[in-house]
Amino acid sequence: MSDDDELEVELEARLEEQEEFEPPESFVEQANVTDEGIYEEFEENWPEAWERAADLLDWQSDYDTVLDESEAPFYKWFTGGSLNASENCLDRHLDERGDEAAIEWVGELGEERTYTYEQLHEEVNEFAAVLRDQGVQEDDVVTMYMPMIPELPIAMLACARIGAPHAVVFAGFSADALATRMNAADSEHLVTCDGYYRRGDPLHHLDKAEEGLESVDQDVTSIVVDRLEDDFDHDLGPSQHDYHDLLAEQEGATVEPVSRDAEDMLFLMYTSGTTGKPKGVKHTTAGYLAYAAWTSHAVLDIKPDDTYFCSADIGWITGHSYIVYGPLALGTTSVMYEGTPDYPDKDRMWEIVDDHNVNQLYTAPTAIRAFMKWGEQYPNKHDLSSLRLLGTVGEPINPRAWKWYYKHIGQESCPIVDTWWQTETGGMMVTTIPAIENMKPGSAGPPLPGISADIVDERGSPVEAGRAGYLIVNKPWPGMLRTLYKNDERFIDEYWDEYSIPEKDQWVYFPEDGAKIDDDGFITVLGRVDDVLNVSGHRLGTMEIESAIVGVPGVAEAAVVGGDHEMKGEAVYTYVITEDGYEGDEELRQEIIEAVEDSIGPIARPEAVVFSPELPKTRSGKIMRRLLEDIANGEELGNTSTLRNPEVVEEIAKKAQDD
Ligand code: WT7
């Protein structure tokens, strides 16, 4: 047996036993947080211990209260303090790190752009002046519909500088999705671009933005970045301006960072929920920023001299917290990649790690599964020895993928942090602190210091170790969402009401995830318990997809569930009942797929459309999704005895197979 095989067997055995992996000594010696007493410190000195996070920021005026619980669950953090996020991410680093790289951007065609802190500061100031000149006032919501180009973080930081909250809409979302979000936020300003590159080809984006604007109720002025230059000519209308023209007009302008109250909104981020309407999650200036900086420091082990690479898209919360705000608040170098991991070849990520001497890599299980499928020859082509820590986020990681990541990317000398969190939590919640705990593949770890989480049953009572239940968080934390934008009522309904424990007079945050906890306090997250799918680490509401489908002529009813998918984790399975006079044929199937792509985007594209005579329903008329999931997964069908129409189940299963 070769050494490699032997190792394979040994790793396999350790995984079987769920044996723990120790962090390498070399890592522990240099780590930011090494004192295990930190857990106790937070517990005994709660909430004051959170000053540790606040101390990572520069304040214009000091806060007087760490946590104000008087209007729970509208918790407030660091009240009385004021600060500016752009000042914290830029200005304060200029003296010592002005010439160091803040952003190292890699374009898909291989071009690179580096912004030192000095240069980033300069462009952010100029763009802040542009925004002001365009009439953007403090508290106006500015929407960004942009791919991974440097102008996106620049625009975000410029907004932060003048106190205008940003709302970034993922560039892969459809025109409709943009319109829904801009209408919900009542946003009159849009920053977008003409297009970007995908697999080497220019992809037009402005057309999609313009199409979306047609359905926006308010008047909107747009600023358009010319990313494609000669590859795509575009004309600008009267309410559209060219980014670089406007910037040139403000050359050398400086804008004082406005003083924002700790609780002032830094940004809005729309995410999917169980109803058709996306939720506008509101994050604040102090609590969010302190939390993003603290977790970047404690979990990702970021130091100013590091080069750190997160492969997420800034259009999602991971990119906000861990490409932009956390890393830049700490003054480090953040690598940003425009494109896909398999263009021009499947070693693109490893080429970036190698060329940029990346110290920490933060990516998603869905990507790791793809790397694994492509094979170890791709990472093996490169020198990955600069890596010190690996991270994963977005969905549960299966031990096999964990092991591959550990061995072939981390060369068994990097700890892996499996970080559980959500758009709503602002930053990581459940994960190991890499120098303190051992790792258990597949299990995220204990709640971070100061985070109080538990696994409970329907009645809110803790379940015993090893049993599945609902994950809850029973103390507030600085990075938590403050409300759903303009919808306090829904905020309470969605996250607090149902699962709170009134007799204890205690609010409990319910993230809608199932989980189990082991005797040692490690939490294994099992997945969503609401009607939200997790496709390649992206959250999609089944209701949103269903309402797109029922809008197609000929469709009477639709149900969407998640089916297991080797690469994506979950895939979209749809069951459709046609109206009388319509046939479930190939044409209708295509129309359904297109409708979903138009209303949400290609990420929501159904894996399967099954035309069925009826949907399995309980006597009270509720669709039994569990059965549809079993069908999607080709599993033995569960109990059908509570159904009004048990006979349809076999029929649907047969149709699903035939299709
Ligand atoms: C949902 C949140 C966190 C930023 C990216 C997604 C799932 C996230 C993990 C993990 C198991 C995870 C949960 C969560 N999730 N991280 N490490 N292990 N599940 O943010 O779009 O708000 O989705 O992603 O189900 O609720 P999001």
XYZ file of C-alpha atoms and ligand atoms in Angstrom:
686
model
C 0.000 0.000 0.000
C 1.371 3.415 -0.925
C 1.667 6.148 1.678
C -1.226 7.882 0.083
C -3.493 4.852 0.311
C -2.491 4.305 3.869
C -3.378 7.835 4.749
C -6.666 7.429 2.956
C -7.523 4.404 5.060
C -6.438 6.109 8.222
C -8.466 9.226 7.500
C -11.448 7.100 6.577
C -11.261 5.233 9.850
C -10.974 8.419 11.852
C -13.954 9.862 10.070
C -16.002 6.748 10.678
C -15.351 7.053 14.358
C -15.990 10.754 14.112
C -12.550 11.121 15.524
C -11.413 14.619 16.078
C -8.676 16.412 14.230
C -6.339 18.636 16.156
C -5.319 22.007 14.800
C -1.666 21.988 13.740
C 0.798 23.287 16.310
C 2.218 25.770 13.832
C -1.222 27.324 13.493
C -1.938 27.457 17.208
C 1.346 29.214 17.922
C 0.469 32.198 15.817
C -3.337 32.365 16.173
C -5.255 35.499 17.108
C -7.370 33.783 19.750
C -5.845 30.959 21.766
C -7.149 31.293 25.295
C -9.949 28.830 25.935
C -10.990 30.944 28.885
C -12.681 33.209 26.370
C -15.892 31.142 26.536
C -16.140 31.570 30.262
C -15.216 35.199 30.050
C -18.130 35.893 27.718
C -20.478 33.899 29.878
C -19.556 35.559 33.130
C -19.206 38.993 31.740
C -22.155 39.108 29.360
C -23.004 41.369 27.545
C -20.045 43.594 28.514
C -17.611 41.062 27.073
C -18.819 42.217 23.660
C -16.737 45.346 24.158
C -13.970 43.178 22.768
C -15.666 43.389 19.388
C -16.413 47.101 19.703
C -12.743 47.690 20.577
C -11.766 46.513 17.111
C -13.413 49.648 15.707
C -12.613 53.354 15.814
C -15.428 55.386 17.275
C -16.199 59.040 16.622
C -17.912 59.138 19.986
C -18.019 56.419 22.587
C -21.089 54.332 23.248
C -22.589 54.369 26.710
C -24.501 51.081 26.811
C -23.356 47.768 25.383
C -26.828 46.275 25.060
C -30.192 47.945 25.403
C -32.907 45.324 25.848
C -35.697 47.713 26.743
C -37.585 47.210 23.488
C -36.868 43.529 22.936
C -36.780 41.897 20.495
C -35.703 45.198 18.945
C -32.356 44.947 20.655
C -29.879 47.779 20.356
C -26.119 47.509 20.661
C -23.472 50.042 21.631
C -26.061 52.769 21.987
C -24.974 56.363 22.180
C -21.884 55.653 20.111
C -21.207 57.017 16.670
C -18.852 55.954 13.937
C -18.503 55.563 10.185
C -17.986 52.188 8.502
C -16.007 53.559 5.559
C -13.677 55.398 7.933
C -13.160 52.128 9.805
C -12.449 50.209 6.605
C -10.220 52.844 4.999
C -9.114 56.077 6.674
C -7.794 54.610 9.855
C -5.457 52.288 7.959
C -3.871 55.000 5.822
C -1.014 55.936 8.133
C 0.324 52.468 8.584
C -1.017 50.590 5.622
C -1.715 53.170 2.938
C 0.588 51.467 0.449
C -0.556 47.945 1.243
C -3.119 46.231 -0.947
C -6.704 46.442 0.254
C -8.265 44.662 -2.706
C -6.519 42.397 -5.179
C -8.996 41.878 -7.953
C -8.705 39.120 -10.519
C -10.834 39.475 -13.625
C -12.097 36.483 -15.481
C -9.949 37.222 -18.514
C -6.893 37.122 -16.302
C -6.442 40.849 -15.853
C -5.588 42.019 -12.345
C -6.161 45.271 -10.513
C -4.763 46.086 -7.119
C -6.121 48.879 -4.959
C -3.923 49.958 -2.101
C -5.715 51.389 0.912
C -4.652 54.807 -0.347
C -6.115 54.202 -3.803
C -9.286 52.638 -2.491
C -9.745 55.574 -0.138
C -9.319 57.956 -3.045
C -11.876 56.306 -5.304
C -14.372 55.827 -2.496
C -14.112 59.530 -1.682
C -14.616 60.492 -5.296
C -17.564 58.199 -5.682
C -19.070 59.459 -2.433
C -18.860 62.935 -3.949
C -20.542 61.585 -7.105
C -23.409 60.119 -5.095
C -23.921 63.386 -3.221
C -23.851 65.262 -6.483
C -26.538 62.931 -7.791
C -28.704 63.970 -4.888
C -28.244 60.924 -2.680
C -28.962 61.980 0.889
C -28.238 60.328 4.185
C -30.634 57.351 4.676
C -31.585 57.085 0.981
C -31.316 53.466 -0.112
C -28.933 52.960 -3.034
C -29.389 49.705 -4.943
C -26.435 47.953 -6.518
C -26.940 45.366 -9.196
C -23.411 44.420 -10.005
C -21.159 41.433 -10.480
C -17.774 40.933 -8.826
C -15.977 44.054 -10.026
C -14.077 46.453 -7.718
C -16.628 49.205 -8.314
C -19.094 47.193 -6.218
C -17.202 47.395 -2.900
C -16.205 50.943 -3.847
C -19.855 51.924 -4.232
C -20.767 50.167 -0.977
C -18.071 51.992 0.968
C -18.990 55.296 -0.694
C -22.576 54.792 0.487
C -21.343 54.007 3.978
C -19.271 57.181 3.895
C -22.299 59.404 3.304
C -24.673 57.349 5.437
C -26.782 56.023 2.568
C -27.667 52.366 3.146
C -26.895 50.082 0.234
C -29.017 47.212 -1.003
C -26.965 44.903 -3.193
C -28.927 42.625 -5.506
C -27.037 39.553 -6.730
C -26.184 40.075 -10.431
C -27.468 36.602 -11.277
C -30.958 37.545 -10.159
C -33.483 38.376 -12.867
C -34.909 41.732 -13.940
C -38.100 40.931 -12.008
C -36.162 40.160 -8.863
C -34.364 43.515 -9.141
C -37.663 45.351 -9.559
C -39.309 43.641 -6.581
C -36.410 44.609 -4.340
C -36.139 48.204 -5.580
C -39.864 48.675 -5.109
C -39.781 47.193 -1.634
C -36.910 49.473 -0.624
C -38.380 52.478 -2.431
C -34.917 53.005 -3.855
C -34.382 55.811 -6.369
C -30.725 55.157 -7.130
C -29.106 52.291 -8.941
C -25.457 51.506 -9.567
C -24.982 48.835 -12.205
C -22.725 47.972 -15.150
C -22.913 47.206 -18.836
C -21.894 43.596 -18.416
C -19.217 41.181 -17.285
C -17.435 38.069 -18.451
C -18.545 34.513 -18.007
C -16.388 31.720 -19.355
C -14.542 34.296 -21.403
C -17.620 35.667 -23.138
C -19.121 39.083 -22.500
C -22.466 38.795 -20.766
C -24.756 41.758 -21.101
C -26.188 43.004 -17.880
C -27.498 46.488 -18.580
C -30.382 45.150 -20.696
C -31.538 43.142 -17.718
C -31.194 46.130 -15.380
C -33.190 48.300 -17.766
C -35.866 45.684 -18.122
C -36.153 45.557 -14.358
C -36.413 49.333 -14.080
C -39.493 49.249 -16.302
C -41.368 47.648 -13.410
C -40.047 49.989 -10.734
C -42.700 52.420 -9.507
C -40.477 55.365 -8.571
C -38.148 57.347 -10.844
C -34.627 55.994 -10.736
C -31.280 57.492 -11.725
C -28.632 54.968 -12.683
C -24.874 55.016 -12.707
C -23.386 52.507 -15.131
C -19.868 51.107 -14.909
C -18.356 50.366 -18.309
C -16.829 46.961 -17.622
C -16.909 45.522 -21.144
C -15.460 48.547 -22.928
C -15.176 47.752 -26.642
C -16.793 44.350 -26.231
C -20.183 45.925 -25.731
C -21.365 49.298 -26.975
C -24.165 50.776 -24.979
C -26.062 54.031 -25.152
C -27.084 55.796 -22.010
C -30.496 57.395 -21.599
C -31.178 60.715 -19.853
C -31.436 59.168 -16.383
C -28.277 57.083 -16.838
C -24.734 58.242 -16.217
C -21.380 56.736 -16.910
C -19.503 55.844 -13.725
C -16.095 56.932 -14.976
C -17.358 60.216 -16.421
C -18.915 61.134 -13.096
C -15.800 60.053 -11.240
C -13.609 62.214 -13.472
C -15.749 65.227 -12.578
C -14.959 64.618 -8.905
C -11.263 63.927 -9.313
C -9.452 64.517 -6.053
C -12.665 65.237 -4.123
C -12.756 64.299 -0.476
C -15.874 63.648 1.543
C -15.862 63.681 5.313
C -17.181 60.388 6.659
C -20.530 61.296 8.223
C -21.134 60.483 11.828
C -23.561 57.579 12.004
C -25.341 56.508 15.119
C -24.391 52.984 16.216
C -27.879 51.760 15.355
C -28.188 53.558 12.015
C -28.728 51.241 9.086
C -25.558 50.285 7.208
C -27.294 48.166 4.600
C -30.265 46.109 3.590
C -30.024 42.638 2.158
C -32.982 40.841 0.681
C -33.262 37.149 1.364
C -35.848 34.456 0.675
C -38.420 33.423 3.196
C -41.439 31.188 3.219
C -43.772 33.675 1.591
C -43.359 34.912 -1.956
C -42.005 38.245 -0.774
C -38.274 38.528 -0.060
C -37.336 39.840 3.354
C -35.310 43.052 3.666
C -32.883 42.236 6.437
C -31.630 45.395 8.144
C -28.086 45.568 9.490
C -26.625 48.392 11.529
C -23.422 50.355 11.509
C -21.838 49.452 14.847
C -23.157 46.028 15.833
C -22.806 44.526 12.377
C -19.365 45.962 11.685
C -18.011 45.040 15.098
C -19.358 41.516 14.686
C -17.968 41.087 11.147
C -14.564 42.353 12.318
C -14.553 40.234 15.480
C -15.449 36.981 13.723
C -12.913 37.709 10.950
C -10.317 38.112 13.682
C -11.315 35.201 15.913
C -12.459 32.592 13.388
C -10.736 33.406 10.095
C -7.629 34.418 12.048
C -7.112 37.433 9.808
C -4.133 39.680 10.485
C -3.301 42.866 8.609
C -0.379 41.260 6.797
C -2.459 38.386 5.483
C -3.848 37.876 2.029
C -7.271 36.448 2.390
C -9.567 35.024 -0.291
C -13.276 34.419 -0.011
C -14.780 32.947 -3.163
C -18.356 34.030 -2.449
C -20.186 36.708 -4.408
C -20.623 40.099 -2.779
C -24.275 39.842 -3.838
C -24.791 37.540 -0.832
C -24.196 38.204 2.845
C -20.966 36.161 2.880
C -19.393 38.644 0.497
C -20.623 41.634 2.495
C -19.251 40.386 5.801
C -16.219 38.449 4.667
C -14.961 40.048 1.466
C -15.731 43.662 2.244
C -16.499 44.723 5.807
C -14.709 42.233 8.078
C -11.396 41.974 6.208
C -11.162 45.691 5.371
C -12.047 46.707 8.925
C -9.017 44.659 9.978
C -6.810 46.278 7.329
C -5.932 43.088 5.512
C -5.689 42.271 1.791
C -8.903 40.841 0.391
C -8.774 38.958 -2.910
C -11.784 39.281 -5.147
C -12.397 37.058 -8.183
C -14.822 37.969 -10.942
C -15.417 34.647 -12.562
C -16.077 30.952 -12.437
C -13.695 28.453 -10.820
C -13.332 26.392 -14.001
C -12.345 29.091 -16.461
C -10.000 29.033 -18.315
C -9.323 25.765 -16.548
C -10.331 23.904 -13.430
C -7.273 25.058 -11.516
C -8.301 28.712 -11.462
C -8.772 28.884 -7.694
C -5.447 27.224 -7.027
C -3.728 29.497 -9.486
C -5.104 32.471 -7.545
C -4.020 30.991 -4.203
C -0.564 30.330 -5.631
C -0.081 33.690 -7.400
C -1.399 35.788 -4.539
C 0.050 33.732 -1.697
C -3.348 33.391 -0.112
C -3.280 32.647 3.617
C -6.950 31.921 4.267
C -9.469 30.494 1.841
C -13.183 30.674 2.601
C -15.495 28.796 0.240
C -18.642 26.653 0.103
C -19.268 22.891 0.236
C -20.874 22.989 -3.210
C -17.593 24.332 -4.634
C -15.568 21.774 -2.694
C -17.695 18.967 -4.117
C -17.000 20.289 -7.623
C -13.233 20.519 -6.947
C -13.336 16.991 -5.640
C -15.077 15.737 -8.762
C -12.605 17.509 -11.040
C -9.757 15.806 -9.221
C -6.692 16.495 -7.148
C -4.477 16.947 -10.210
C -5.698 20.553 -10.384
C -4.621 21.700 -6.922
C -1.530 19.531 -7.234
C -0.310 21.702 -10.095
C 0.157 24.606 -7.704
C 2.036 25.597 -4.617
C -0.617 25.973 -1.935
C 1.795 26.168 0.980
C 0.863 29.787 1.739
C -2.489 28.553 3.093
C -2.854 28.625 6.852
C -6.603 28.205 7.357
C -9.587 26.966 5.375
C -13.223 27.834 5.871
C -16.568 26.645 4.616
C -20.047 28.131 4.716
C -23.510 27.899 3.231
C -24.688 24.358 3.819
C -23.694 21.268 5.754
C -20.422 19.776 4.546
C -20.338 16.023 4.178
C -17.328 14.366 5.839
C -16.001 13.098 2.511
C -15.806 16.617 1.075
C -14.369 17.865 4.374
C -11.653 15.254 4.215
C -10.798 16.063 0.615
C -10.532 19.761 1.431
C -8.378 19.016 4.474
C -6.028 16.742 2.616
C -5.733 18.125 -0.905
C -6.086 21.823 -0.275
C -4.960 22.198 3.317
C -2.243 19.534 2.936
C -3.255 18.421 6.418
C -1.674 21.484 7.898
C -4.595 23.902 7.968
C -7.496 23.888 10.371
C -10.929 23.988 8.748
C -13.654 26.195 10.183
C -17.160 25.044 9.253
C -19.139 28.186 9.922
C -22.890 28.158 10.422
C -24.667 31.477 10.091
C -27.253 33.326 7.993
C -28.055 36.587 6.280
C -29.940 37.522 9.433
C -27.097 36.821 11.852
C -24.684 39.169 10.056
C -21.739 36.944 10.839
C -20.654 33.499 12.003
C -22.484 31.987 14.957
C -21.614 28.322 15.316
C -18.085 27.188 14.500
C -14.854 26.237 16.165
C -12.311 28.838 17.143
C -9.548 27.210 15.149
C -6.699 27.272 17.687
C -8.887 26.256 20.617
C -11.065 23.341 19.576
C -10.474 20.172 17.664
C -12.402 19.689 14.462
C -15.104 17.119 13.839
C -15.794 16.690 10.118
C -19.404 17.440 9.319
C -20.117 19.159 12.606
C -19.837 22.951 12.678
C -18.764 23.186 16.321
C -19.947 24.939 19.451
C -21.594 28.357 19.442
C -18.995 31.122 19.446
C -18.196 32.778 22.788
C -21.100 35.007 23.788
C -23.512 33.167 21.493
C -26.087 31.121 23.287
C -27.678 28.412 21.171
C -29.605 25.252 21.914
C -31.552 22.476 20.227
C -35.187 22.244 21.262
C -38.372 20.365 20.408
C -41.692 21.869 19.233
C -42.494 23.042 22.729
C -39.168 24.764 23.195
C -37.738 22.188 25.609
C -34.129 21.170 25.048
C -33.759 17.780 23.366
C -31.193 15.285 24.553
C -27.754 15.042 22.983
C -27.650 13.319 19.617
C -31.355 13.865 18.850
C -32.562 16.134 16.071
C -34.467 19.267 16.966
C -34.745 22.942 16.149
C -31.766 25.221 16.464
C -32.495 28.321 18.523
C -30.440 31.282 19.671
C -31.549 32.515 23.058
C -29.496 35.633 23.628
C -29.078 38.624 21.344
C -25.721 39.313 19.641
C -24.267 42.462 18.053
C -24.472 41.292 14.406
C -28.136 40.315 14.555
C -30.653 41.796 12.147
C -32.576 44.624 13.766
C -35.775 44.250 11.820
C -37.162 43.582 8.365
C -37.094 46.846 6.492
C -40.356 48.732 6.996
C -41.956 45.632 8.415
C -41.492 45.251 12.170
C -44.536 43.052 12.370
C -43.197 40.467 9.955
C -39.858 40.589 11.779
C -41.567 39.442 14.974
C -43.792 36.922 13.218
C -40.978 35.301 11.313
C -38.279 35.052 13.892
C -39.581 35.371 17.419
C -43.214 34.957 18.207
C -44.004 31.346 17.738
C -41.040 29.865 19.497
C -40.519 32.304 22.309
C -41.094 31.206 25.823
C -43.552 33.654 27.348
C -43.592 32.126 30.827
C -39.876 32.739 31.025
C -40.407 36.168 29.575
C -37.691 35.354 27.107
C -37.339 36.009 23.412
C -35.850 33.241 21.347
C -34.517 33.685 17.832
C -35.513 30.876 15.507
C -33.239 30.495 12.441
C -35.456 27.792 10.828
C -32.732 25.161 10.819
C -32.800 21.640 12.184
C -29.755 20.468 14.136
C -28.414 18.112 16.749
C -26.006 18.727 19.567
C -23.454 16.247 20.889
C -22.390 15.693 24.481
C -19.386 17.906 23.935
C -21.582 20.790 22.764
C -20.760 20.453 19.082
C -23.679 21.319 16.824
C -24.355 19.524 13.559
C -26.686 21.525 11.369
C -29.070 19.321 9.418
C -30.758 21.844 7.128
C -33.775 24.105 6.822
C -37.019 23.162 8.463
C -39.079 25.765 6.607
C -40.021 25.834 2.942
C -36.704 27.320 1.911
C -34.279 25.430 -0.300
C -30.530 25.619 -0.217
C -29.299 25.250 -3.782
C -25.509 25.458 -4.077
C -25.470 27.410 -0.838
C -28.084 29.876 -2.120
C -31.327 30.329 -0.344
C -34.467 30.051 -2.461
C -38.040 30.255 -1.238
C -40.316 27.540 -2.614
C -43.215 30.006 -2.563
C -41.350 32.427 -4.804
C -40.741 29.651 -7.316
C -44.307 28.372 -7.043
C -45.787 31.777 -7.710
C -43.642 32.121 -10.833
C -44.942 28.751 -12.040
C -48.629 29.361 -11.410
C -48.310 32.517 -13.500
C -47.754 30.370 -16.605
C -50.942 29.953 -18.676
C -52.152 26.387 -18.376
C -50.814 25.788 -14.883
C -53.477 25.239 -12.239
C -51.351 24.410 -9.227
C -47.688 23.867 -8.404
C -45.609 22.550 -5.543
C -41.863 22.991 -5.242
C -39.628 20.886 -3.033
C -35.923 20.207 -2.701
C -34.420 16.946 -3.893
C -30.927 15.746 -2.997
C -28.318 16.703 -5.551
C -24.756 15.470 -5.645
C -23.202 18.829 -6.518
C -25.758 21.442 -5.552
C -26.738 19.920 -2.234
C -30.363 20.493 -3.068
C -32.065 20.938 -6.428
C -35.434 22.407 -7.347
C -38.136 19.792 -8.040
C -41.495 21.014 -9.224
C -44.811 19.209 -9.405
C -47.374 20.804 -11.645
C -51.073 20.280 -12.264
C -52.321 21.566 -15.590
C -55.600 23.337 -16.200
C -58.311 21.592 -18.146
C -57.554 21.754 -21.825
C -53.775 21.980 -21.334
C -51.264 19.226 -21.676
C -48.203 18.666 -19.641
C -45.942 18.530 -22.656
C -42.407 19.606 -23.468
C -43.544 23.065 -24.516
C -45.246 23.771 -21.223
C -42.245 22.389 -19.384
C -39.971 24.870 -21.171
C -42.351 27.733 -20.426
C -42.307 26.807 -16.751
C -38.522 26.707 -16.654
C -38.315 30.066 -18.395
C -40.851 31.601 -16.040
C -38.760 30.578 -13.048
C -35.594 31.968 -14.604
C -37.373 35.212 -15.464
C -38.816 35.701 -12.061
C -35.789 34.717 -9.960
C -32.787 33.812 -12.070
C -30.932 30.824 -13.515
C -29.940 29.643 -10.012
C -33.568 28.637 -9.432
C -33.872 26.635 -12.668
C -35.912 23.496 -11.948
C -34.072 20.213 -12.137
C -37.316 18.409 -12.902
C -40.858 19.385 -13.809
C -43.266 16.556 -13.071
C -46.814 16.889 -14.358
C -49.118 15.199 -11.947
C -52.861 14.626 -11.820
C -53.154 15.873 -8.241
C -50.914 16.851 -5.356
C -50.851 14.723 -2.215
C -52.922 16.607 0.354
C -53.903 16.093 3.936
C -57.574 16.187 4.898
C -57.186 19.837 5.793
C -55.889 20.541 2.291
C -52.221 20.979 3.113
C -49.744 19.694 0.534
C -47.636 16.874 1.981
C -44.246 18.089 0.845
C -42.418 15.315 2.614
C -43.899 12.802 0.176
C -42.944 14.917 -2.813
C -39.415 15.094 -1.435
C -39.328 11.313 -1.081
C -40.397 11.043 -4.700
C -37.702 13.517 -5.791
C -35.108 11.486 -3.929
C -36.374 8.182 -5.248
C -36.866 7.015 -1.689
C -39.317 4.611 -0.215
C -42.532 6.541 0.241
C -43.389 7.409 3.800
C -46.702 7.079 5.550
C -49.616 8.123 3.338
C -52.422 7.272 5.725
C -53.191 10.872 6.671
C -53.790 11.795 3.044
C -57.126 12.619 1.526
C -55.917 11.165 -1.766
C -53.322 8.460 -0.980
C -53.760 6.847 -4.381
C -52.101 9.758 -6.231
C -48.742 9.205 -4.598
C -47.842 6.075 -6.535
C -49.100 7.703 -9.683
C -46.870 10.771 -9.202
C -43.886 8.587 -8.386
C -44.419 6.729 -11.638
C -44.750 9.956 -13.635
C -41.577 11.286 -12.034
C -39.739 8.171 -13.143
C -41.087 8.315 -16.670
C -40.171 11.966 -17.055
C -28.741 29.077 5.668
C -28.498 30.564 5.572
C -24.203 32.123 5.932
C -23.955 32.789 4.686
C -24.375 32.035 3.464
C -25.814 31.604 3.444
C -27.425 27.152 5.778
C -25.171 28.161 6.267
C -24.091 26.469 7.091
C -23.189 25.507 7.658
C -24.933 23.940 7.602
C -25.406 26.056 6.807
C -28.448 27.125 6.886
C -28.777 28.588 7.080
N -26.052 27.138 6.285
N -23.988 27.775 6.749
N -21.910 25.816 7.936
N -23.661 24.263 7.893
N -25.828 24.803 7.063
O -26.660 32.570 4.017
O -28.548 32.595 2.375
O -28.868 33.418 4.722
O -28.592 30.966 4.236
O -27.667 28.370 5.063
O -29.570 26.404 6.483
O -30.037 28.807 7.671
P -28.211 32.454 3.820
